mmCIF file of C-alpha atoms in Angstrom:
data_model
loop_
_atom_site.group_PDB
_atom_site.id
_atom_site.type_symbol
_atom_site.label_atom_id
_atom_site.label_comp_id
_atom_site.label_asym_id
_atom_site.label_seq_id
_atom_site.Cartn_x
_atom_site.Cartn_y
_atom_site.Cartn_z
ATOM 1 C CA MET A 1 39.995 -20.551 -127.834
ATOM 2 C CA THR A 2 41.051 -23.643 -126.023
ATOM 3 C CA GLU A 3 38.722 -26.571 -125.600
ATOM 4 C CA LEU A 4 38.080 -25.643 -121.967
ATOM 5 C CA GLU A 5 37.197 -22.057 -122.861
ATOM 6 C CA SER A 6 34.934 -23.278 -125.631
ATOM 7 C CA ASN A 7 33.145 -25.689 -123.289
ATOM 8 C CA ILE A 8 32.680 -22.999 -120.657
ATOM 9 C CA PHE A 9 31.238 -20.636 -123.244
ATOM 10 C CA VAL A 10 28.878 -23.195 -124.771
ATOM 11 C CA PHE A 11 27.683 -24.896 -121.585
ATOM 12 C CA ILE A 12 27.709 -22.009 -119.088
ATOM 13 C CA VAL A 13 27.741 -18.572 -120.731
ATOM 14 C CA LEU A 14 25.270 -19.187 -123.559
ATOM 15 C CA PRO A 15 22.668 -20.931 -121.346
ATOM 16 C CA LEU A 16 22.928 -18.092 -118.791
ATOM 17 C CA ILE A 17 22.316 -15.517 -121.509
ATOM 18 C CA PHE A 18 19.377 -17.529 -122.829
ATOM 19 C CA LEU A 19 17.820 -17.907 -119.368
ATOM 20 C CA SER A 20 18.299 -14.256 -118.480
ATOM 21 C CA VAL A 21 16.624 -13.042 -121.685
ATOM 22 C CA TRP A 22 13.626 -15.361 -121.262
ATOM 23 C CA THR A 23 13.304 -14.536 -117.557
ATOM 24 C CA TYR A 24 13.246 -10.830 -118.339
ATOM 25 C CA ALA A 25 10.678 -11.354 -121.107
ATOM 26 C CA PHE A 26 8.455 -13.425 -118.798
ATOM 27 C CA LEU A 27 8.603 -10.936 -115.934
ATOM 28 C CA TYR A 28 8.068 -7.928 -118.224
ATOM 29 C CA ASN A 29 5.065 -9.618 -119.859
ATOM 30 C CA ARG A 30 3.603 -10.452 -116.439
ATOM 31 C CA ARG A 31 4.049 -6.862 -115.279
ATOM 32 C CA LEU A 32 2.262 -5.583 -118.399
ATOM 33 C CA ARG A 33 -0.603 -8.038 -117.891
ATOM 34 C CA LEU A 34 -1.018 -6.937 -114.269
ATOM 35 C CA ARG A 35 -0.957 -3.277 -115.309
ATOM 36 C CA MET A 36 -3.620 -3.843 -117.968
ATOM 37 C CA HIS A 37 -5.733 -5.706 -115.423
ATOM 38 C CA GLU A 38 -5.509 -2.687 -113.099
ATOM 39 C CA MET A 39 -6.674 -0.406 -115.899
ATOM 40 C CA GLU A 40 -9.645 -2.563 -116.914
ATOM 41 C CA GLY A 41 -13.116 -1.543 -115.959
ATOM 42 C CA PRO A 42 -15.571 -3.610 -113.893
ATOM 43 C CA ASN A 43 -16.803 -5.491 -116.966
ATOM 44 C CA GLY A 44 -13.318 -6.802 -117.779
ATOM 45 C CA HIS A 45 -12.221 -4.584 -120.637
ATOM 46 C CA LEU A 46 -11.438 -0.954 -121.284
ATOM 47 C CA ASP A 47 -14.586 0.898 -122.260
ATOM 48 C CA SER A 48 -12.675 3.790 -123.776
ATOM 49 C CA VAL A 49 -9.369 5.556 -123.751
ATOM 50 C CA GLU A 50 -10.748 8.012 -121.222
ATOM 51 C CA ALA A 51 -11.673 5.191 -118.827
ATOM 52 C CA GLY A 52 -8.142 3.822 -119.013
ATOM 53 C CA ILE A 53 -6.599 7.234 -118.420
ATOM 54 C CA LEU A 54 -8.957 7.886 -115.508
ATOM 55 C CA ALA A 55 -8.128 4.528 -113.924
ATOM 56 C CA ALA A 56 -4.401 5.165 -114.315
ATOM 57 C CA MET A 57 -4.687 8.629 -112.785
ATOM 58 C CA GLN A 58 -6.725 7.463 -109.789
ATOM 59 C CA ARG A 59 -4.351 4.769 -108.628
ATOM 60 C CA PRO A 60 -1.772 5.876 -106.083
ATOM 61 C CA ALA A 61 1.747 6.546 -107.286
ATOM 62 C CA LYS A 62 4.355 3.956 -106.358
ATOM 63 C CA PRO A 63 7.691 5.108 -104.971
ATOM 64 C CA ALA A 64 10.589 4.955 -107.396
ATOM 65 C CA HIS A 65 12.757 1.863 -107.238
ATOM 66 C CA THR A 66 16.373 2.571 -106.435
ATOM 67 C CA ARG A 67 19.134 0.081 -106.837
#
């Protein structure tokens, strides 16, 4: 690798990979938190497995995302 290629890899490619992984992790974690919040009961936590399943079944289905 030439010095230019090495600099591009270290200062552009590696930071982009790092940022993309952390962005995905942040967004995935946020989506899970929102989903758990939807499944919680009125007192702020799941009373039982059945309550969580019932809450998940009663919410309307979202259309599939297409790219």
